[in-house]
Amino acid sequence: MKTCLNCHQQNAESNHFCPSCGQKASVHRINTHFMIHEVIHAFTHADSGIFYLIKELAIRPGEVIKEYVAGARKKYYNPFNFFLITVAISAFLATYFHVFDGNPDSTNPISNIVTKYVNWIFIASVPIQAFFTWLFFRKKKYNYAENIVFHLFLGGFRIVFYVLIFVVFITLFRQYYNIILYTYFLIYIVFVTWAARRFYEEKIWLTFLKIFLSFALTQALISVVIGFVYYAFFKNTH
């Protein structure tokens, strides 16, 4: 018999995994090789890595989220980790390429604040938009937490799309900042509508209307909060 180092249960010597918690029976000391292996495994594992998740979200987003909510938790990368990792990567790359410098022609201080803190806005928008989709699609019986999972998956994919498309185009064609920004938003709203159509199983026109309203109300609420913060704390400092 041997003792699991994770849950301390006694297991047979022949077990490769602990039957109680699922941890591998053979656990090696953490070293550089272990860290490199874990990072590569997290991104490239054929069945549950980030790249696999991104590919699946790109071709069938609604089905992926529905499967995860229904219980397929080991099949897909954790949505919370996925979202936080993509936010971190976005912050690094966008700052490196000076995307957060915003529109060079803009004189609107609130707009410039939004651009500068866009990653924090990405994070804040998840629970807010989840509330609105829960409200609009409440007859579909998905609870608020499940709506948060919906937006974590799509929010993470949105950031991947943001980094691969928006950052690249803004870096190359900054003079067309507004055109690129509005095109980016339009494409993403269409993508979310497609995902929501499969997830909530609502009529396409009604799905688009509800998703558009959830975006509009989320952006309006965030804009009001940012405007209040700016005029209350930052206006006199400029």
PDB file of C-alpha atoms in Angstrom:
ATOM      1  CA  MET A   1       0.000   0.000   0.000  1.00  0.00           C
ATOM      2  CA  LYS A   2       1.060   3.590  -0.604  1.00  0.00           C
ATOM      3  CA  THR A   3      -0.263   6.924   0.600  1.00  0.00           C
ATOM      4  CA  CYS A   4      -1.618   9.580  -1.767  1.00  0.00           C
ATOM      5  CA  LEU A   5       0.304  12.794  -1.195  1.00  0.00           C
ATOM      6  CA  ASN A   6      -2.772  14.873  -2.046  1.00  0.00           C
ATOM      7  CA  CYS A   7      -5.617  13.342   0.021  1.00  0.00           C
ATOM      8  CA  HIS A   8      -3.566  10.923   2.194  1.00  0.00           C
ATOM      9  CA  GLN A   9      -5.719   7.915   1.313  1.00  0.00           C
ATOM     10  CA  GLN A  10      -4.150   4.446   1.185  1.00  0.00           C
ATOM     11  CA  ASN A  11      -3.956   2.978  -2.338  1.00  0.00           C
ATOM     12  CA  ALA A  12      -2.728  -0.256  -3.886  1.00  0.00           C
ATOM     13  CA  GLU A  13       0.804  -0.226  -5.286  1.00  0.00           C
ATOM     14  CA  SER A  14      -0.559  -1.067  -8.734  1.00  0.00           C
ATOM     15  CA  ASN A  15      -2.716   2.077  -8.929  1.00  0.00           C
ATOM     16  CA  HIS A  16      -1.396   4.739 -11.308  1.00  0.00           C
ATOM     17  CA  PHE A  17      -3.941   7.272 -10.031  1.00  0.00           C
ATOM     18  CA  CYS A  18      -5.534   7.797  -6.640  1.00  0.00           C
ATOM     19  CA  PRO A  19      -9.121   6.437  -6.767  1.00  0.00           C
ATOM     20  CA  SER A  20     -10.207   9.069  -4.213  1.00  0.00           C
ATOM     21  CA  CYS A  21      -8.936  12.321  -5.742  1.00  0.00           C
ATOM     22  CA  GLY A  22      -7.527  11.329  -9.141  1.00  0.00           C
ATOM     23  CA  GLN A  23      -3.959  12.568  -8.579  1.00  0.00           C
ATOM     24  CA  LYS A  24      -1.124  10.646 -10.197  1.00  0.00           C
ATOM     25  CA  ALA A  25       0.410   8.050  -7.907  1.00  0.00           C
ATOM     26  CA  SER A  26       3.901   9.025  -9.035  1.00  0.00           C
ATOM     27  CA  VAL A  27       4.643  12.637  -8.072  1.00  0.00           C
ATOM     28  CA  HIS A  28       8.070  14.118  -8.719  1.00  0.00           C
ATOM     29  CA  ARG A  29       9.762  17.019  -7.043  1.00  0.00           C
ATOM     30  CA  ILE A  30       9.027  20.398  -8.621  1.00  0.00           C
ATOM     31  CA  ASN A  31      11.951  21.569 -10.737  1.00  0.00           C
ATOM     32  CA  THR A  32      12.542  23.513 -13.949  1.00  0.00           C
ATOM     33  CA  HIS A  33      11.769  20.504 -16.126  1.00  0.00           C
ATOM     34  CA  PHE A  34       8.480  19.986 -14.266  1.00  0.00           C
ATOM     35  CA  MET A  35       7.468  23.642 -14.721  1.00  0.00           C
ATOM     36  CA  ILE A  36       8.241  23.613 -18.459  1.00  0.00           C
ATOM     37  CA  HIS A  37       6.295  20.373 -18.881  1.00  0.00           C
ATOM     38  CA  GLU A  38       3.264  21.757 -17.020  1.00  0.00           C
ATOM     39  CA  VAL A  39       3.199  24.973 -19.063  1.00  0.00           C
ATOM     40  CA  ILE A  40       3.439  23.091 -22.353  1.00  0.00           C
ATOM     41  CA  HIS A  41       0.822  20.591 -21.194  1.00  0.00           C
ATOM     42  CA  ALA A  42      -1.617  23.346 -20.204  1.00  0.00           C
ATOM     43  CA  PHE A  43      -1.438  24.968 -23.617  1.00  0.00           C
ATOM     44  CA  THR A  44      -1.166  21.978 -25.933  1.00  0.00           C
ATOM     45  CA  HIS A  45      -2.866  18.985 -24.284  1.00  0.00           C
ATOM     46  CA  ALA A  46      -4.907  17.408 -27.070  1.00  0.00           C
ATOM     47  CA  ASP A  47      -8.079  16.935 -25.020  1.00  0.00           C
ATOM     48  CA  SER A  48      -8.192  19.905 -22.652  1.00  0.00           C
ATOM     49  CA  GLY A  49      -5.463  22.450 -23.470  1.00  0.00           C
ATOM     50  CA  ILE A  50      -5.973  26.122 -24.197  1.00  0.00           C
ATOM     51  CA  PHE A  51      -5.270  25.738 -27.931  1.00  0.00           C
ATOM     52  CA  TYR A  52      -7.825  22.954 -28.140  1.00  0.00           C
ATOM     53  CA  LEU A  53     -10.375  25.154 -26.352  1.00  0.00           C
ATOM     54  CA  ILE A  54      -9.670  28.121 -28.638  1.00  0.00           C
ATOM     55  CA  LYS A  55     -10.115  25.925 -31.713  1.00  0.00           C
ATOM     56  CA  GLU A  56     -13.385  24.517 -30.397  1.00  0.00           C
ATOM     57  CA  LEU A  57     -14.704  27.967 -29.444  1.00  0.00           C
ATOM     58  CA  ALA A  58     -13.855  29.249 -32.917  1.00  0.00           C
ATOM     59  CA  ILE A  59     -15.931  26.589 -34.701  1.00  0.00           C
ATOM     60  CA  ARG A  60     -18.722  25.696 -32.216  1.00  0.00           C
ATOM     61  CA  PRO A  61     -18.779  28.097 -29.270  1.00  0.00           C
ATOM     62  CA  GLY A  62     -22.358  27.519 -28.150  1.00  0.00           C
ATOM     63  CA  GLU A  63     -21.987  23.742 -28.103  1.00  0.00           C
ATOM     64  CA  VAL A  64     -18.711  23.921 -26.136  1.00  0.00           C
ATOM     65  CA  ILE A  65     -20.243  26.069 -23.397  1.00  0.00           C
ATOM     66  CA  LYS A  66     -23.394  23.957 -23.278  1.00  0.00           C
ATOM     67  CA  GLU A  67     -21.309  20.786 -22.862  1.00  0.00           C
ATOM     68  CA  TYR A  68     -19.243  22.364 -20.080  1.00  0.00           C
ATOM     69  CA  VAL A  69     -22.329  23.586 -18.207  1.00  0.00           C
ATOM     70  CA  ALA A  70     -23.925  20.153 -18.649  1.00  0.00           C
ATOM     71  CA  GLY A  71     -20.966  18.504 -16.923  1.00  0.00           C
ATOM     72  CA  ALA A  72     -18.077  18.011 -19.383  1.00  0.00           C
ATOM     73  CA  ARG A  73     -15.616  19.689 -17.014  1.00  0.00           C
ATOM     74  CA  LYS A  74     -12.511  17.634 -17.794  1.00  0.00           C
ATOM     75  CA  LYS A  75     -12.911  17.966 -21.553  1.00  0.00           C
ATOM     76  CA  TYR A  76     -12.336  21.716 -21.697  1.00  0.00           C
ATOM     77  CA  TYR A  77      -9.864  24.081 -20.110  1.00  0.00           C
ATOM     78  CA  ASN A  78     -11.202  25.832 -17.028  1.00  0.00           C
ATOM     79  CA  PRO A  79     -13.052  29.017 -18.131  1.00  0.00           C
ATOM     80  CA  PHE A  80     -11.826  31.082 -15.167  1.00  0.00           C
ATOM     81  CA  ASN A  81      -8.176  30.214 -15.845  1.00  0.00           C
ATOM     82  CA  PHE A  82      -8.698  30.702 -19.581  1.00  0.00           C
ATOM     83  CA  PHE A  83     -10.144  34.167 -19.090  1.00  0.00           C
ATOM     84  CA  LEU A  84      -7.470  35.329 -16.633  1.00  0.00           C
ATOM     85  CA  ILE A  85      -4.607  33.985 -18.778  1.00  0.00           C
ATOM     86  CA  THR A  86      -5.929  35.713 -21.897  1.00  0.00           C
ATOM     87  CA  VAL A  87      -6.370  38.979 -19.988  1.00  0.00           C
ATOM     88  CA  ALA A  88      -2.747  38.789 -18.808  1.00  0.00           C
ATOM     89  CA  ILE A  89      -1.443  38.048 -22.313  1.00  0.00           C
ATOM     90  CA  SER A  90      -3.571  40.828 -23.778  1.00  0.00           C
ATOM     91  CA  ALA A  91      -2.280  43.334 -21.217  1.00  0.00           C
ATOM     92  CA  PHE A  92       1.329  42.474 -22.002  1.00  0.00           C
ATOM     93  CA  LEU A  93       1.068  42.442 -25.806  1.00  0.00           C
ATOM     94  CA  ALA A  94      -1.214  45.455 -26.137  1.00  0.00           C
ATOM     95  CA  THR A  95       0.989  47.516 -23.834  1.00  0.00           C
ATOM     96  CA  TYR A  96       4.112  46.406 -25.686  1.00  0.00           C
ATOM     97  CA  PHE A  97       2.605  47.540 -29.007  1.00  0.00           C
ATOM     98  CA  HIS A  98       1.206  50.749 -27.433  1.00  0.00           C
ATOM     99  CA  VAL A  99      -2.390  49.900 -28.312  1.00  0.00           C
ATOM    100  CA  PHE A 100      -3.505  51.449 -25.033  1.00  0.00           C
ATOM    101  CA  ASP A 101      -2.289  54.810 -26.303  1.00  0.00           C
ATOM    102  CA  GLY A 102      -5.767  54.984 -27.806  1.00  0.00           C
ATOM    103  CA  ASN A 103      -6.987  57.073 -30.686  1.00  0.00           C
ATOM    104  CA  PRO A 104      -4.382  59.738 -31.442  1.00  0.00           C
ATOM    105  CA  ASP A 105      -7.128  62.129 -32.617  1.00  0.00           C
ATOM    106  CA  SER A 106      -9.340  61.693 -29.545  1.00  0.00           C
ATOM    107  CA  THR A 107      -9.731  64.613 -27.122  1.00  0.00           C
ATOM    108  CA  ASN A 108     -12.310  62.802 -24.994  1.00  0.00           C
ATOM    109  CA  PRO A 109     -10.648  62.031 -21.620  1.00  0.00           C
ATOM    110  CA  ILE A 110     -13.249  59.392 -20.706  1.00  0.00           C
ATOM    111  CA  SER A 111     -12.700  57.582 -23.999  1.00  0.00           C
ATOM    112  CA  ASN A 112      -8.966  57.615 -23.362  1.00  0.00           C
ATOM    113  CA  ILE A 113      -9.506  56.197 -19.854  1.00  0.00           C
ATOM    114  CA  VAL A 114     -11.589  53.380 -21.332  1.00  0.00           C
ATOM    115  CA  THR A 115      -8.835  52.571 -23.807  1.00  0.00           C
ATOM    116  CA  LYS A 116      -6.129  52.682 -21.159  1.00  0.00           C
ATOM    117  CA  TYR A 117      -7.948  50.355 -18.763  1.00  0.00           C
ATOM    118  CA  VAL A 118      -9.647  48.141 -21.340  1.00  0.00           C
ATOM    119  CA  ASN A 119      -8.511  44.901 -19.698  1.00  0.00           C
ATOM    120  CA  TRP A 120     -10.101  45.895 -16.389  1.00  0.00           C
ATOM    121  CA  ILE A 121     -13.236  46.711 -18.346  1.00  0.00           C
ATOM    122  CA  PHE A 122     -13.107  43.253 -19.941  1.00  0.00           C
ATOM    123  CA  ILE A 123     -13.078  41.774 -16.432  1.00  0.00           C
ATOM    124  CA  ALA A 124     -15.849  44.028 -15.097  1.00  0.00           C
ATOM    125  CA  SER A 125     -18.068  43.395 -18.112  1.00  0.00           C
ATOM    126  CA  VAL A 126     -18.329  39.635 -17.457  1.00  0.00           C
ATOM    127  CA  PRO A 127     -20.557  39.707 -14.326  1.00  0.00           C
ATOM    128  CA  ILE A 128     -22.504  42.704 -15.651  1.00  0.00           C
ATOM    129  CA  GLN A 129     -23.291  41.209 -19.045  1.00  0.00           C
ATOM    130  CA  ALA A 130     -23.982  37.837 -17.400  1.00  0.00           C
ATOM    131  CA  PHE A 131     -26.685  39.547 -15.363  1.00  0.00           C
ATOM    132  CA  PHE A 132     -28.348  40.939 -18.485  1.00  0.00           C
ATOM    133  CA  THR A 133     -28.223  37.646 -20.415  1.00  0.00           C
ATOM    134  CA  TRP A 134     -29.569  35.856 -17.334  1.00  0.00           C
ATOM    135  CA  LEU A 135     -32.392  38.408 -17.256  1.00  0.00           C
ATOM    136  CA  PHE A 136     -33.168  38.269 -20.987  1.00  0.00           C
ATOM    137  CA  PHE A 137     -32.864  34.483 -21.317  1.00  0.00           C
ATOM    138  CA  ARG A 138     -34.229  33.554 -17.877  1.00  0.00           C
ATOM    139  CA  LYS A 139     -36.910  31.307 -19.388  1.00  0.00           C
ATOM    140  CA  LYS A 140     -34.100  29.003 -20.551  1.00  0.00           C
ATOM    141  CA  LYS A 141     -33.454  28.046 -16.907  1.00  0.00           C
ATOM    142  CA  TYR A 142     -29.712  28.839 -16.864  1.00  0.00           C
ATOM    143  CA  ASN A 143     -28.777  30.421 -13.552  1.00  0.00           C
ATOM    144  CA  TYR A 144     -26.606  33.495 -13.077  1.00  0.00           C
ATOM    145  CA  ALA A 145     -23.424  31.485 -12.449  1.00  0.00           C
ATOM    146  CA  GLU A 146     -23.933  29.527 -15.685  1.00  0.00           C
ATOM    147  CA  ASN A 147     -24.334  32.810 -17.539  1.00  0.00           C
ATOM    148  CA  ILE A 148     -21.022  33.935 -16.043  1.00  0.00           C
ATOM    149  CA  VAL A 149     -19.391  30.778 -17.432  1.00  0.00           C
ATOM    150  CA  PHE A 150     -20.893  31.629 -20.843  1.00  0.00           C
ATOM    151  CA  HIS A 151     -19.244  35.048 -20.782  1.00  0.00           C
ATOM    152  CA  LEU A 152     -15.953  33.793 -19.345  1.00  0.00           C
ATOM    153  CA  PHE A 153     -15.519  31.433 -22.279  1.00  0.00           C
ATOM    154  CA  LEU A 154     -16.550  34.040 -24.843  1.00  0.00           C
ATOM    155  CA  GLY A 155     -14.693  36.807 -23.010  1.00  0.00           C
ATOM    156  CA  GLY A 156     -11.478  34.794 -23.149  1.00  0.00           C
ATOM    157  CA  PHE A 157     -12.019  34.138 -26.837  1.00  0.00           C
ATOM    158  CA  ARG A 158     -12.829  37.813 -27.340  1.00  0.00           C
ATOM    159  CA  ILE A 159      -9.455  38.740 -25.882  1.00  0.00           C
ATOM    160  CA  VAL A 160      -7.690  36.234 -28.151  1.00  0.00           C
ATOM    161  CA  PHE A 161      -9.502  37.815 -31.087  1.00  0.00           C
ATOM    162  CA  TYR A 162      -8.645  41.260 -29.709  1.00  0.00           C
ATOM    163  CA  VAL A 163      -4.939  40.418 -29.545  1.00  0.00           C
ATOM    164  CA  LEU A 164      -4.715  38.628 -32.914  1.00  0.00           C
ATOM    165  CA  ILE A 165      -6.870  41.032 -34.932  1.00  0.00           C
ATOM    166  CA  PHE A 166      -7.393  44.353 -33.200  1.00  0.00           C
ATOM    167  CA  VAL A 167      -3.874  44.789 -31.829  1.00  0.00           C
ATOM    168  CA  VAL A 168      -2.292  43.843 -35.152  1.00  0.00           C
ATOM    169  CA  PHE A 169      -4.475  46.177 -37.210  1.00  0.00           C
ATOM    170  CA  ILE A 170      -4.182  49.068 -34.770  1.00  0.00           C
ATOM    171  CA  THR A 171      -0.402  48.691 -34.771  1.00  0.00           C
ATOM    172  CA  LEU A 172      -0.280  48.792 -38.566  1.00  0.00           C
ATOM    173  CA  PHE A 173      -3.135  51.219 -39.291  1.00  0.00           C
ATOM    174  CA  ARG A 174      -3.546  53.440 -36.229  1.00  0.00           C
ATOM    175  CA  GLN A 175      -4.953  56.260 -38.383  1.00  0.00           C
ATOM    176  CA  TYR A 176      -8.084  54.118 -38.882  1.00  0.00           C
ATOM    177  CA  TYR A 177      -8.546  53.496 -35.162  1.00  0.00           C
ATOM    178  CA  ASN A 178     -12.299  54.153 -34.986  1.00  0.00           C
ATOM    179  CA  ILE A 179     -13.119  52.123 -38.102  1.00  0.00           C
ATOM    180  CA  ILE A 180     -11.146  49.150 -36.799  1.00  0.00           C
ATOM    181  CA  LEU A 181     -12.704  49.483 -33.334  1.00  0.00           C
ATOM    182  CA  TYR A 182     -16.297  49.527 -34.618  1.00  0.00           C
ATOM    183  CA  THR A 183     -15.623  46.666 -37.029  1.00  0.00           C
ATOM    184  CA  TYR A 184     -14.136  44.658 -34.169  1.00  0.00           C
ATOM    185  CA  PHE A 185     -17.224  45.230 -32.007  1.00  0.00           C
ATOM    186  CA  LEU A 186     -19.597  44.338 -34.852  1.00  0.00           C
ATOM    187  CA  ILE A 187     -17.804  41.084 -35.611  1.00  0.00           C
ATOM    188  CA  TYR A 188     -17.736  40.142 -31.945  1.00  0.00           C
ATOM    189  CA  ILE A 189     -21.458  40.843 -31.429  1.00  0.00           C
ATOM    190  CA  VAL A 190     -22.245  38.611 -34.426  1.00  0.00           C
ATOM    191  CA  PHE A 191     -19.993  35.903 -32.970  1.00  0.00           C
ATOM    192  CA  VAL A 192     -21.665  36.076 -29.547  1.00  0.00           C
ATOM    193  CA  THR A 193     -25.094  35.954 -31.211  1.00  0.00           C
ATOM    194  CA  TRP A 194     -24.054  32.788 -33.029  1.00  0.00           C
ATOM    195  CA  ALA A 195     -22.821  31.226 -29.778  1.00  0.00           C
ATOM    196  CA  ALA A 196     -25.922  32.330 -27.859  1.00  0.00           C
ATOM    197  CA  ARG A 197     -28.209  30.957 -30.567  1.00  0.00           C
ATOM    198  CA  ARG A 198     -26.761  27.476 -29.966  1.00  0.00           C
ATOM    199  CA  PHE A 199     -26.481  27.838 -26.188  1.00  0.00           C
ATOM    200  CA  TYR A 200     -29.894  29.312 -25.367  1.00  0.00           C
ATOM    201  CA  GLU A 201     -31.693  27.802 -28.385  1.00  0.00           C
ATOM    202  CA  GLU A 202     -33.623  30.984 -29.104  1.00  0.00           C
ATOM    203  CA  LYS A 203     -34.759  32.356 -32.462  1.00  0.00           C
ATOM    204  CA  ILE A 204     -31.873  34.033 -34.267  1.00  0.00           C
ATOM    205  CA  TRP A 205     -33.426  37.505 -34.549  1.00  0.00           C
ATOM    206  CA  LEU A 206     -34.526  37.457 -30.916  1.00  0.00           C
ATOM    207  CA  THR A 207     -31.092  36.209 -29.842  1.00  0.00           C
ATOM    208  CA  PHE A 208     -29.390  39.034 -31.726  1.00  0.00           C
ATOM    209  CA  LEU A 209     -31.713  41.612 -30.150  1.00  0.00           C
ATOM    210  CA  LYS A 210     -31.105  40.319 -26.624  1.00  0.00           C
ATOM    211  CA  ILE A 211     -27.330  40.065 -27.098  1.00  0.00           C
ATOM    212  CA  PHE A 212     -27.184  43.548 -28.613  1.00  0.00           C
ATOM    213  CA  LEU A 213     -29.190  44.953 -25.698  1.00  0.00           C
ATOM    214  CA  SER A 214     -26.967  43.163 -23.180  1.00  0.00           C
ATOM    215  CA  PHE A 215     -23.897  44.726 -24.819  1.00  0.00           C
ATOM    216  CA  ALA A 216     -25.488  48.172 -25.004  1.00  0.00           C
ATOM    217  CA  LEU A 217     -26.654  48.133 -21.385  1.00  0.00           C
ATOM    218  CA  THR A 218     -23.320  46.790 -20.158  1.00  0.00           C
ATOM    219  CA  GLN A 219     -21.381  49.472 -22.018  1.00  0.00           C
ATOM    220  CA  ALA A 220     -23.809  52.159 -20.835  1.00  0.00           C
ATOM    221  CA  LEU A 221     -23.486  51.112 -17.200  1.00  0.00           C
ATOM    222  CA  ILE A 222     -19.679  50.931 -17.399  1.00  0.00           C
ATOM    223  CA  SER A 223     -19.579  54.332 -19.119  1.00  0.00           C
ATOM    224  CA  VAL A 224     -21.727  55.886 -16.384  1.00  0.00           C
ATOM    225  CA  VAL A 225     -19.450  54.468 -13.672  1.00  0.00           C
ATOM    226  CA  ILE A 226     -16.293  55.624 -15.477  1.00  0.00           C
ATOM    227  CA  GLY A 227     -17.810  59.056 -16.066  1.00  0.00           C
ATOM    228  CA  PHE A 228     -18.737  59.372 -12.401  1.00  0.00           C
ATOM    229  CA  VAL A 229     -15.259  58.299 -11.266  1.00  0.00           C
ATOM    230  CA  TYR A 230     -13.604  60.706 -13.720  1.00  0.00           C
ATOM    231  CA  TYR A 231     -15.651  63.758 -12.747  1.00  0.00           C
ATOM    232  CA  ALA A 232     -15.491  62.924  -9.042  1.00  0.00           C
ATOM    233  CA  PHE A 233     -11.775  62.167  -8.754  1.00  0.00           C
ATOM    234  CA  PHE A 234      -9.758  62.957 -11.890  1.00  0.00           C
ATOM    235  CA  LYS A 235     -11.247  65.961 -13.687  1.00  0.00           C
ATOM    236  CA  ASN A 236      -9.459  68.569 -11.564  1.00  0.00           C
ATOM    237  CA  THR A 237      -6.117  66.786 -11.993  1.00  0.00           C
ATOM    238  CA  HIS A 238      -6.068  67.332 -15.785  1.00  0.00           C
TER     239      HIS A 238
END
